[in-house]
Coordinates of C-alpha atoms in Angstrom, one line a residue:
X1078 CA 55.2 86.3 12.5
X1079 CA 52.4 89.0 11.3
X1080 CA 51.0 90.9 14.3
X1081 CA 47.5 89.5 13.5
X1082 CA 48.3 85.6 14.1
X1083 CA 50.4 86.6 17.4
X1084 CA 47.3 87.8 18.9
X1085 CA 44.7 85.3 16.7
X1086 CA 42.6 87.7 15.6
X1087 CA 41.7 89.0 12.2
X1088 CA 44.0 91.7 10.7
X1089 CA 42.9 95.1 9.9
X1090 CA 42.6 95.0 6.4
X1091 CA 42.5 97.9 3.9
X1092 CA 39.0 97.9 2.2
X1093 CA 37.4 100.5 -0.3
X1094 CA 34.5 102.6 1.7
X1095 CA 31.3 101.3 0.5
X1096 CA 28.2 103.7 -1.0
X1097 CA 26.7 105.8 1.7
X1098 CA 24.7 103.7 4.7
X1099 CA 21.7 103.0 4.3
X1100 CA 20.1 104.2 7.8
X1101 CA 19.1 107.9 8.0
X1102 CA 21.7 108.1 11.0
X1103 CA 24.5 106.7 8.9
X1104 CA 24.1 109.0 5.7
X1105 CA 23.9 112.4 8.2
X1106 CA 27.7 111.0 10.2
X1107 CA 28.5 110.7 5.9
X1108 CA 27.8 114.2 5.4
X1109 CA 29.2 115.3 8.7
X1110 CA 32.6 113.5 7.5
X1111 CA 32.8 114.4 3.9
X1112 CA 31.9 118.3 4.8
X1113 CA 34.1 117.9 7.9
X1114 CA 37.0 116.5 5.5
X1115 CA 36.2 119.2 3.0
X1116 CA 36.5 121.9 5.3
X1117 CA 40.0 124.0 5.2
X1118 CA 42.6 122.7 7.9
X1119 CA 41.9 123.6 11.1
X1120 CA 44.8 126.3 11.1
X1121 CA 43.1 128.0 8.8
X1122 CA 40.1 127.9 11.2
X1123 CA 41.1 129.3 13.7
X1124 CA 42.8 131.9 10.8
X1125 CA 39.0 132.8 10.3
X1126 CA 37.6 132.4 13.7
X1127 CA 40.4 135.1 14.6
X1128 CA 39.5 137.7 11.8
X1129 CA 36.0 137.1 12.9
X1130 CA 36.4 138.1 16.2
X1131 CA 38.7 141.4 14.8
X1132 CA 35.5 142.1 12.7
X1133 CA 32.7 141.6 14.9
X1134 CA 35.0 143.8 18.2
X1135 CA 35.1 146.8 16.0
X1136 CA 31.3 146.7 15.0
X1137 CA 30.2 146.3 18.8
X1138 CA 32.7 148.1 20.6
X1139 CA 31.5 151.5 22.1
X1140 CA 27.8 149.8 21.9
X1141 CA 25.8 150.1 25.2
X1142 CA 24.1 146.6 25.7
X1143 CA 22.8 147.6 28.9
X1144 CA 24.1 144.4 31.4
X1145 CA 26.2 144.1 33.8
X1146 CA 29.4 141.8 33.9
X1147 CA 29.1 139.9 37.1
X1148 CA 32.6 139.3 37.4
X1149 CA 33.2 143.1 38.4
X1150 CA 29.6 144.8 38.5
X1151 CA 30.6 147.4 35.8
X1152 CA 28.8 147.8 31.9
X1153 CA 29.7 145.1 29.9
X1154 CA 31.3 146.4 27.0
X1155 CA 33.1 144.9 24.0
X1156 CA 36.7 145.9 23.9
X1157 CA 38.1 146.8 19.8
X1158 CA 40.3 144.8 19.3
X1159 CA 41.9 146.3 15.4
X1160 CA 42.9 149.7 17.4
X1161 CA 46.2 150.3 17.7
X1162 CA 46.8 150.2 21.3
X1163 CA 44.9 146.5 20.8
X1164 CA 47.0 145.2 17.8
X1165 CA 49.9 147.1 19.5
X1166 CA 49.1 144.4 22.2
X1167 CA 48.7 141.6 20.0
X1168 CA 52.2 142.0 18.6
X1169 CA 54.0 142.5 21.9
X1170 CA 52.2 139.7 23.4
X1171 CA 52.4 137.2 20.8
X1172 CA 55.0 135.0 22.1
X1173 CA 53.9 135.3 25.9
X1174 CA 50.2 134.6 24.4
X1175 CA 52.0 131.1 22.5
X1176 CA 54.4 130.1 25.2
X1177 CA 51.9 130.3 28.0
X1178 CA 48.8 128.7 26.5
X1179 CA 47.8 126.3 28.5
X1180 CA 46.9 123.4 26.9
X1181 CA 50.6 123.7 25.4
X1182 CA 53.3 123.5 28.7
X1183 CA 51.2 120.5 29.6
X1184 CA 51.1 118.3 26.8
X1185 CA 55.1 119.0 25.7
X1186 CA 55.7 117.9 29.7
X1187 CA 53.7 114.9 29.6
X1188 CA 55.1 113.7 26.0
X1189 CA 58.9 114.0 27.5
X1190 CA 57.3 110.9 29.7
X1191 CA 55.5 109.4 27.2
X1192 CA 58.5 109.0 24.8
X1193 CA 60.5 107.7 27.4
X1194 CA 58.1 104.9 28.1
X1195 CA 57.9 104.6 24.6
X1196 CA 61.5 104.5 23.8
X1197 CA 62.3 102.0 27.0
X1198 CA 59.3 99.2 25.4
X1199 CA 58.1 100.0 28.9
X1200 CA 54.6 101.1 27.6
X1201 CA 54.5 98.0 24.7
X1202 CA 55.3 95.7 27.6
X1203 CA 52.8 96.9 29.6
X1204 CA 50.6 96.6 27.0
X1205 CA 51.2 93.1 25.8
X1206 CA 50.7 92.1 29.8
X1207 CA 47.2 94.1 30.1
X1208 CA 46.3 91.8 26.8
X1209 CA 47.8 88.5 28.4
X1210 CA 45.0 88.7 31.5
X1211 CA 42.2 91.2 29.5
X1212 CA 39.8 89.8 27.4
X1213 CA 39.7 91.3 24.1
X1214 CA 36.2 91.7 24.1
X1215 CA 35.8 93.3 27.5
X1216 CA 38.8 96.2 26.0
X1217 CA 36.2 98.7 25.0
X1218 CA 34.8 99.0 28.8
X1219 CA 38.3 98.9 30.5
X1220 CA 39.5 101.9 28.3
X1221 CA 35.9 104.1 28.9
X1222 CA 36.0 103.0 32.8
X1223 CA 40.1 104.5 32.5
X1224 CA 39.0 107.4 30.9
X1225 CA 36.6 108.2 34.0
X1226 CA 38.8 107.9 36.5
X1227 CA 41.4 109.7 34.7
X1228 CA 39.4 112.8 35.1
X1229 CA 41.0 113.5 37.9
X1230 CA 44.2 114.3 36.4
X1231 CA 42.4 116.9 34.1
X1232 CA 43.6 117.6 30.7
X1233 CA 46.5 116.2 31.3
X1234 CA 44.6 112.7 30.9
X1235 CA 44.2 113.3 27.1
X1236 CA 48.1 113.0 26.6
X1237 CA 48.3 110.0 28.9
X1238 CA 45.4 107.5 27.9
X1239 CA 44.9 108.8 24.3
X1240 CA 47.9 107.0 22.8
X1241 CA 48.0 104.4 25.7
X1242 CA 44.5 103.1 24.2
X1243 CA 45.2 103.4 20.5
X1244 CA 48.0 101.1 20.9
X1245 CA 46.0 99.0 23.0
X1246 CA 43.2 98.3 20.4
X1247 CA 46.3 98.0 18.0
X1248 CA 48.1 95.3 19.5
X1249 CA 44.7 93.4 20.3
X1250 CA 43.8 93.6 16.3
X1251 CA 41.0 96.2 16.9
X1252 CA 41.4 99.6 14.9
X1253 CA 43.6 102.2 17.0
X1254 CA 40.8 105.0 16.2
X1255 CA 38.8 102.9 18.5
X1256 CA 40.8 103.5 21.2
X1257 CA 40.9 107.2 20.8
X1258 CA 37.5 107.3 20.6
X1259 CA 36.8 105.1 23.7
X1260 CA 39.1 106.9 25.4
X1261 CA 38.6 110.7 23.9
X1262 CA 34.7 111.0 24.4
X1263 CA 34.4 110.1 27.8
X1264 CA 36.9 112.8 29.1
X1265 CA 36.4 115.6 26.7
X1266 CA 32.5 114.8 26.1
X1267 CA 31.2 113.5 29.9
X1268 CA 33.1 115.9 32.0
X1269 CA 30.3 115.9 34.8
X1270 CA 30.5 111.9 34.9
X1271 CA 33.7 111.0 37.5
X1272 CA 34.1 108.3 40.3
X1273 CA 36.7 110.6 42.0
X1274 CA 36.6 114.1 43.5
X1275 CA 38.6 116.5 41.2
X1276 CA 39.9 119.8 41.4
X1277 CA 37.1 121.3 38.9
X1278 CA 34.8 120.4 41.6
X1279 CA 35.7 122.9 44.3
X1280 CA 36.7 126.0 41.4
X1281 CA 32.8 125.3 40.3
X1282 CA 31.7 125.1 44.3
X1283 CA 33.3 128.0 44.8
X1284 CA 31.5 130.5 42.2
X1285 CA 27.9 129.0 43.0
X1286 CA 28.6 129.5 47.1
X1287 CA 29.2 133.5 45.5
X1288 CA 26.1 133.2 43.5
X1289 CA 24.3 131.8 46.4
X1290 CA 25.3 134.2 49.1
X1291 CA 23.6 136.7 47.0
X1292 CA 20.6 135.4 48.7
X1293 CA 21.7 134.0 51.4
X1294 CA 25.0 135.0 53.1
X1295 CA 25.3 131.9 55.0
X1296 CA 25.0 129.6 52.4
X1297 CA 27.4 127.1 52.1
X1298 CA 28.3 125.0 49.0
X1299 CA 31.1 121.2 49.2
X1300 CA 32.8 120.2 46.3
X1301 CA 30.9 117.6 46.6
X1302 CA 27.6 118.8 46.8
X1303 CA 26.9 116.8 43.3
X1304 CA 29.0 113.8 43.6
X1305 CA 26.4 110.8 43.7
X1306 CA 24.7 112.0 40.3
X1307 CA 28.1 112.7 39.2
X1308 CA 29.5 108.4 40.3
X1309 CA 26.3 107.3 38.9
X1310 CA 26.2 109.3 35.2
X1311 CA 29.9 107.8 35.3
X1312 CA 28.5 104.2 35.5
X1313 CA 25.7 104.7 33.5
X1314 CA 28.3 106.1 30.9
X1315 CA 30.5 102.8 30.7
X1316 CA 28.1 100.9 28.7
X1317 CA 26.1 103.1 27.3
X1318 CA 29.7 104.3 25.8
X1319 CA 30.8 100.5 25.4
X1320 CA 27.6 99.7 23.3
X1321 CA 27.9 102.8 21.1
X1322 CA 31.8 102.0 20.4
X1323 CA 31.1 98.6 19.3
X1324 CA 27.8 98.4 17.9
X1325 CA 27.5 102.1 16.0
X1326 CA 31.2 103.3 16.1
X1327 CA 33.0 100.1 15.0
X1328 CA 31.5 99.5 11.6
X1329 CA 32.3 102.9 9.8
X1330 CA 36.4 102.6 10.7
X1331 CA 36.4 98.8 9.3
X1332 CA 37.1 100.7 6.5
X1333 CA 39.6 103.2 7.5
X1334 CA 43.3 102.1 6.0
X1335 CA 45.8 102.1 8.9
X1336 CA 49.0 103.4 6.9
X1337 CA 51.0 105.0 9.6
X1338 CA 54.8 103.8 9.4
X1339 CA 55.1 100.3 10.5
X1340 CA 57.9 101.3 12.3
X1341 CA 56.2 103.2 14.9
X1342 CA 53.6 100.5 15.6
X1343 CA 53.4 99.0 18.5
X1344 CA 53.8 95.2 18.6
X1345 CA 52.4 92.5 20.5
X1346 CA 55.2 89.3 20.8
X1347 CA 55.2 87.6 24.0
X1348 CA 56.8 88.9 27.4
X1349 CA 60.7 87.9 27.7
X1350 CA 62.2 87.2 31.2
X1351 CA 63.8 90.3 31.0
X1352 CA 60.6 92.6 29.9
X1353 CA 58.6 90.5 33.1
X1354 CA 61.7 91.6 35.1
X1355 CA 62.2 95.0 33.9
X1356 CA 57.9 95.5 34.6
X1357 CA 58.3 94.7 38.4
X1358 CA 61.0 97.1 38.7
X1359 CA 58.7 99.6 36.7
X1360 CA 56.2 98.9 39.2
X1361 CA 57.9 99.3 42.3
X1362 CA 59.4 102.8 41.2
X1363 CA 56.3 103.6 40.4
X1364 CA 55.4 102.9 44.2
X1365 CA 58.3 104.7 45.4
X1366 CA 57.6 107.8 43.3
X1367 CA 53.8 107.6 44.9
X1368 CA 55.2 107.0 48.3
X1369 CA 57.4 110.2 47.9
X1370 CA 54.2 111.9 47.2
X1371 CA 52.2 111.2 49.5
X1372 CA 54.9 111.1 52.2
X1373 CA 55.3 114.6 51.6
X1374 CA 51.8 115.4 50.9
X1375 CA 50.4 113.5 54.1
X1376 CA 51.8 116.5 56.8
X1377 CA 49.2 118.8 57.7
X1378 CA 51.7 121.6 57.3
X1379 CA 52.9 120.7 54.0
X1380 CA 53.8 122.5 51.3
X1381 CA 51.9 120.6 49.1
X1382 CA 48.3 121.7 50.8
X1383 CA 46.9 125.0 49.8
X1384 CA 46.2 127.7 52.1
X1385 CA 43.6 126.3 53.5
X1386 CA 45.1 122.7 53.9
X1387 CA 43.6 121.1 50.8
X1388 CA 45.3 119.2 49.1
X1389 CA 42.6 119.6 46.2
X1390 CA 41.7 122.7 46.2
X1391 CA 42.5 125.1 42.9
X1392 CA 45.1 126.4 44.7
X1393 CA 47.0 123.6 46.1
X1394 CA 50.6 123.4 45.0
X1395 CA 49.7 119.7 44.4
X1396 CA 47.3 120.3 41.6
X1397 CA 49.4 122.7 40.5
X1398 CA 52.3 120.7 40.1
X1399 CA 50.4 117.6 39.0
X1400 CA 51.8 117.6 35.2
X1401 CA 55.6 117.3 36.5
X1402 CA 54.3 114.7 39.0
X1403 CA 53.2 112.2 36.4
X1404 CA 56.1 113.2 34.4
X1405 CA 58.3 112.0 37.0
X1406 CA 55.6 109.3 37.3
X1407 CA 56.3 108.3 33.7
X1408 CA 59.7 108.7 33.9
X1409 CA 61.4 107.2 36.7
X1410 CA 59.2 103.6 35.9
X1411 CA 60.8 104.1 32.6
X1412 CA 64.2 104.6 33.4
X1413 CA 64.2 101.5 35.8
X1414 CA 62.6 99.4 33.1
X1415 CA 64.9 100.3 30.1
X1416 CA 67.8 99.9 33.0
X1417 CA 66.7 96.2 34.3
X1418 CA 65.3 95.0 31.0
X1419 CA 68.2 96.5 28.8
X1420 CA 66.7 98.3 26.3
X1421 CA 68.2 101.4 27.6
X1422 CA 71.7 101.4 28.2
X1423 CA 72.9 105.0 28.1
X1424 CA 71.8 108.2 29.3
X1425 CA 71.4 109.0 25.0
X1426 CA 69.0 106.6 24.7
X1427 CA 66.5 108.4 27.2
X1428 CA 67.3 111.7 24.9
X1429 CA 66.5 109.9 22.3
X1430 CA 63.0 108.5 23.2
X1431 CA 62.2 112.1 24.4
X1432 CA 63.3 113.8 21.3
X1433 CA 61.8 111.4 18.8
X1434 CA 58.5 111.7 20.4
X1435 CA 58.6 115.5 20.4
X1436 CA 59.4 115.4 16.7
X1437 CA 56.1 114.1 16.0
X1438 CA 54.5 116.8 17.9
X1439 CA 55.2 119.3 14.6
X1440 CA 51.8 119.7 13.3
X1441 CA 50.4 120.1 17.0
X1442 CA 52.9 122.8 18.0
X1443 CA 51.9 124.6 14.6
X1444 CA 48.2 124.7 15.1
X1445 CA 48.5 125.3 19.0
X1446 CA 50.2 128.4 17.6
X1447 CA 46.7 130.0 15.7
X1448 CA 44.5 128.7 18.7
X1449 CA 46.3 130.6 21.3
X1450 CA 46.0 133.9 19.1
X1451 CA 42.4 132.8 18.8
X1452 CA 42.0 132.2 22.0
X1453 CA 43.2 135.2 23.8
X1454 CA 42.0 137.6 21.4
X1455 CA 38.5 136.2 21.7
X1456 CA 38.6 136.3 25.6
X1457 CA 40.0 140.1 25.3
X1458 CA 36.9 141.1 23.3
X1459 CA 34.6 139.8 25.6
X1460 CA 32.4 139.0 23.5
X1461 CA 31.5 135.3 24.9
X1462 CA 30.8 137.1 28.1
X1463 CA 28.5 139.3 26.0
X1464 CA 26.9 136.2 24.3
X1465 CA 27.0 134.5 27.9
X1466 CA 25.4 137.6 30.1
X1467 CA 22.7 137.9 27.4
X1468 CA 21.6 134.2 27.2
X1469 CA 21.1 134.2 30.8
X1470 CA 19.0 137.3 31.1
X1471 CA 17.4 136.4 28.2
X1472 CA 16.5 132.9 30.4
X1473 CA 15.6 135.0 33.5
X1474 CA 13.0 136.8 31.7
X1475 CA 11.4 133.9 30.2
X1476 CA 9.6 132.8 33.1
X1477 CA 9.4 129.2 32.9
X1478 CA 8.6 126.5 35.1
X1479 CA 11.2 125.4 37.2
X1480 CA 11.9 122.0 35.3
X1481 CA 11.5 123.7 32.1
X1482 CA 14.5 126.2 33.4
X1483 CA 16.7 123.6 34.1
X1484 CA 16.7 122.3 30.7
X1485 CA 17.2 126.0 29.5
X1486 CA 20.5 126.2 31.8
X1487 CA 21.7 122.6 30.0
X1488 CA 21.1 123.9 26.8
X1489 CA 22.4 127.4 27.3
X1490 CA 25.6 126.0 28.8
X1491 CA 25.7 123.5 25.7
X1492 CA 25.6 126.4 23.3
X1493 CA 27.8 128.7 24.9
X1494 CA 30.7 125.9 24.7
X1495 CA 31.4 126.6 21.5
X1496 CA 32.6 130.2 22.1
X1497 CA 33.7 129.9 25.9
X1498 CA 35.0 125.9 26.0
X1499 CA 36.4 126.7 30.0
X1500 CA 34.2 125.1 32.4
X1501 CA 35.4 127.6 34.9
X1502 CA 35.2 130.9 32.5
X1503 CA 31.5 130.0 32.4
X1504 CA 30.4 129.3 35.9
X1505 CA 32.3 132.6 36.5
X1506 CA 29.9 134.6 34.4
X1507 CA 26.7 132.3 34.8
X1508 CA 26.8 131.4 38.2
X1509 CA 26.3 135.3 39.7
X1510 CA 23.0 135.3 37.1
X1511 CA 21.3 132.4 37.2
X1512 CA 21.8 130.5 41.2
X1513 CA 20.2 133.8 42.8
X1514 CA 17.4 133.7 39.7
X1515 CA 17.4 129.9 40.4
X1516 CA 16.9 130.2 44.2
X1517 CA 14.4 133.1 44.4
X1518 CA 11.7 130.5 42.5
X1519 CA 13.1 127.7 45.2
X1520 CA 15.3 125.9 43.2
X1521 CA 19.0 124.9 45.2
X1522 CA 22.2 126.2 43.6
X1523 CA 23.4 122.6 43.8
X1524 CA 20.1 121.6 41.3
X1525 CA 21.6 124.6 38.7
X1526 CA 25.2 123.4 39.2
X1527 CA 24.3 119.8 38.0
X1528 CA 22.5 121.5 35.4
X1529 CA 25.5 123.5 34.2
X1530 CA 27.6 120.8 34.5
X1531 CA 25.6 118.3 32.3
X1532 CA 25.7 121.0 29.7
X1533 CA 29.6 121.5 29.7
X1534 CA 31.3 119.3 28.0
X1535 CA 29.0 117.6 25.0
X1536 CA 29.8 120.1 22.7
X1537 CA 33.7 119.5 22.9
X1538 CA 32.7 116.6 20.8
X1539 CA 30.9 118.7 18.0
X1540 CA 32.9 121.7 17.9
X1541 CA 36.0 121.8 15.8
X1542 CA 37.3 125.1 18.1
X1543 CA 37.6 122.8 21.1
X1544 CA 41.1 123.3 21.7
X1545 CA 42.1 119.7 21.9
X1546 CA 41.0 118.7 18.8
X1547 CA 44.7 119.3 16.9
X1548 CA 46.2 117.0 19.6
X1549 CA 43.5 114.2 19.0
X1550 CA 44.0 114.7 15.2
X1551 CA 48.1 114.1 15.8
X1552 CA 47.7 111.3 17.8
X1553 CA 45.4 110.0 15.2
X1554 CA 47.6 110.6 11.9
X1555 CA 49.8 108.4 14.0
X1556 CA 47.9 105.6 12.7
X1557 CA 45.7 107.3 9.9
X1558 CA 48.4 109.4 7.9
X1559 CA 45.0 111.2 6.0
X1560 CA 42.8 111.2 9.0
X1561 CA 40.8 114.5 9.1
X1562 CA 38.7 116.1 11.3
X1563 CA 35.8 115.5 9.6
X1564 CA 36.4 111.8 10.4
X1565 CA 37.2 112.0 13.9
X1566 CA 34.0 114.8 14.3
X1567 CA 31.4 111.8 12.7
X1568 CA 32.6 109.1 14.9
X1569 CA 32.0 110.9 18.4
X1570 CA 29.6 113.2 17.4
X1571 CA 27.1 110.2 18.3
X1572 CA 29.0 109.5 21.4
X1573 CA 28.3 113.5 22.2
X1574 CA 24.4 113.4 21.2
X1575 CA 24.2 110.0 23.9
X1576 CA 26.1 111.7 26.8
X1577 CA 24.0 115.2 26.4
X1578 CA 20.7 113.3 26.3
X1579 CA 22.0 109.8 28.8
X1580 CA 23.1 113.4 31.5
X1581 CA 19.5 114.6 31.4
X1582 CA 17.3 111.9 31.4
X1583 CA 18.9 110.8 34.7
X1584 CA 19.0 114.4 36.4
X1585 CA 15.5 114.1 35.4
X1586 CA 15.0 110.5 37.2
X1587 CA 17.2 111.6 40.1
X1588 CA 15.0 114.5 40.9
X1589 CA 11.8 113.0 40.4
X1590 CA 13.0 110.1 42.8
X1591 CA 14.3 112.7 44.9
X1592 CA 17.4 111.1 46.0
X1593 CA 20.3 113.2 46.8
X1594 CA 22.3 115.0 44.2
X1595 CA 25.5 114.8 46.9
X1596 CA 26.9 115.5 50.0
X1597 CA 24.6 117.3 51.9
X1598 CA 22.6 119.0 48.7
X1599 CA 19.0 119.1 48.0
X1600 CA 16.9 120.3 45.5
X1601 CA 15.0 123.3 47.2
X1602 CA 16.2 126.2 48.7
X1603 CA 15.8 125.4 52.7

């Protein structure tokens, strides 16, 4: 019986793309797509991006700008990188550079657990039981409210709920793009928005305390010194996002053609007794695997706490080790499933999930490749500590009024996320500059923290050096064998414009109500 009758709902049908829309919203997302779609493949971006930076090094270096990099207190300067001793470097570094890019290790982990679940039918079996209790119509808020919570598994969230909610929208007879977008825009667009403490919280805490005891040596910053704008931009986000999805997003992929290979689709046939079985043995290893955790987490001595006893902190061996956690977190469930349901019956069938999924990583682990070389070269050059240093003097000097400033800080850090896309990398060279500046007219460090962090993360949305984009664009061509960036860039490009201005408008609110940004944070210097 066809998918679409199984779940009574209207297949997803292919259908010609009709002439351009007729709103003045609608024709600009065309021309983002078909320029997007016309542009070269994003290997060959990064290709340019990296001769760029080669270019641009050599004409600045040995150029006395006349700031000072906070990081160290010496004169910034921009480092050639086409001398020898730099492209000397290059070579000998290449592999290290590859093999150690981060965004790389963590994603190859994760999809080892991922193809397992895949391979047992654990993951379509979850699926098809979410959809036997979820309404169909309430899937769009359910994937966005996921997304949010997963921030606090950091990017390791993209590779978990990015294919979980494709196939989710797939089996429910919605278009899997949908579900990446749902699920994609919320925790690479809104990364202020989160209901849960997360580890970026105390890296970010950490530089504007060092900012702040600039002026004040005493001062003290939490991690959660913005957590209740944070929890409510994160409910505020859910449906805003859900009504943008539905209402604006949903129209332009009715006509995208899902042509990936039938074979690879998830399904949606009713649960066995076997499947229901094999799902409470999932579960319960799943609670095992979380009791081992926290079992060996809970001691105050543990090894899993950081030096100072956090279990959260940057440094804590738990956050660390968080990727191999939910690996195991993937994979034991898995293993139980495919054992009690009997879809898996030999230790080959478990290599096989794994090594199927990694097959389909091949485009990924190609462009990965060119954004690494990008990457570190650009950092090396420094010059998006140049470009950073020099926007934030250049706001110093301006002399605003206090509200005015805080928009420029928003819209410096928006900018500045196309050429420095680390949240931390930023704060490290903004935060020395602009909390003392901030404080000295009487505004709090916490006020120009939640101003820094509305602006990070919008512009991962728009900017097609955002080094997640070639995963999103694998997971899409899943589904979407031609997808392009283009396409994916004009259907949350809207999704980027709402969070930047939704972010704003209530920072604006909260502050004029006055109510507290978080734990023990105000808006003035005491």
């Amino acid at each position: 019986m066809p998918l679409h009758e199984l779940l009574d709902v209207a297949p997803v049908t292919p259908r010609t793309r009709p002439s351009p829309r007729p709103t003045l919203a609608g024709r600009w997302l065309d021309l983002v797509e078909r320029v997007g779609n016309r542009c070269p493949d994003p290997i060959l971006l990064f290709l340019v991006a990296l001769a760029a930076t080669w270019g641009l090094s050599a004409l600045l270096a040995g150029i006395d700008f006349g700031v000072l990099d906070p990081r160290n207190g010496q004169p910034l300067r921009i480092n050639d990188q086409l001398t020898l001793v730099a492209m000397s470097a290059f070579l000998a570094n290449m592999t290290v550079t590859y093999v150690t890019f981060p965004p790389l290790g963590m994603v190859l982990v994760m999809v080892l657990g991922v193809g397992l679940a895949e391979r047992s039918g654990l993951l379509a079996a979850a699926l098809r039981g979410v959809l036997a209790v979820a309404p169909v119509r309430l899937l769009t808020p359910l994937v966005v409210l996921a997304a949010i919570v997963a921030h606090v598994l950091s990017d390791s969230a993209l590779v978990i709920v990015l294919p979980l909610a494709a196939a989710l929208f797939y089996v429910a007879g919605r278009h899997p793009l949908l579900g990446i977008v749902a699920s994609f825009a919320p925790l690479s667009g809104l990364l202020f928005g989160s209901l849960l403490p997360q580890s970026l919280d105390a890296i970010l805490a950490g530089f504007t305390e060092g900012g702040a005891r600039l002026i004040d040596p005493a001062f003290r910053v939490t991690p959660l010194n913005n957590y209740w704008l944070a929890a409510a931009i994160a409910l505020a986000a859910v449906p805003a996002t859900w009504w943008m999805v539905d209402r604006t997003i949903a129209p332009r992929v009715a006509d995208i053609v899902v042509d990936g290979d039938p074979a690879l689709m998830p399904s949606a046939p009713p649960l066995t007794a076997p499947e229901r079985r094999g799902l409470w043995g999932a579960a319960l290893a799943c609670l095992a695997v979380l009791g081992a955790v926290a079992w060996a987490a809970w001691p105050a001595g543990s090894p899993l706490r950081g030096a100072d006893g956090s279990l959260t902190g940057a440094g804590a061996p738990l956050m660390r080790g968080m990727t191999p956690i939910l690996l195991v977190l993937a994979a034991v469930p898995a293993l139980v499933y495919g054992r009690v349901a009997g879809t898996m019956r030999t230790h080959r069938d478990a290599i096989e999930g794994m090594s199927a999924t990694m097959a389909s990583m091949n485009y990924y682990l190609v462009m990965v490749f060119f954004a690494a070389l990008f990457t570190r070269t650009f950092a090396e050059s420094n010059i998006g500590a140049l470009v950073a240093v020099t926007g934030a003097d250049a706001l110093r000097a301006s002399g605003l009024p206090g509200a005015i400033t805080i928009l420029g800080v928003v819209g410096l850090t928006f900018a500045l996320d196309v050429i420095v896309p680390s949240a931390s990398a930023k704060w490290a060279l903004l935060a020395p500059i602009l909390v003392p500046m901030l404080m000295s007219a009487g505004l709090s460090p916490h006020l120009t923290q939640a101003a820094f962090r509305i602006g990070d993360g919008p512009m991962n949305l728009m900017s097609p050096l955002f080094p997640y984009f070639p995963l999103v664009l694998a997971f899409c061509r899943r589904y979407v064998t031609t997808c392009g960036l283009g396409t994916i860039m004009a259907l949350v490009l809207p999704l980027g414009v709402m969070y930047l201005g939704l972010q704003v408008a209530m920072l604006m609110a909260w502050w004029a109500l006055g109510l507290p940004l978080g734990v023990g944070a105000g808006y003035a210097v005491p």
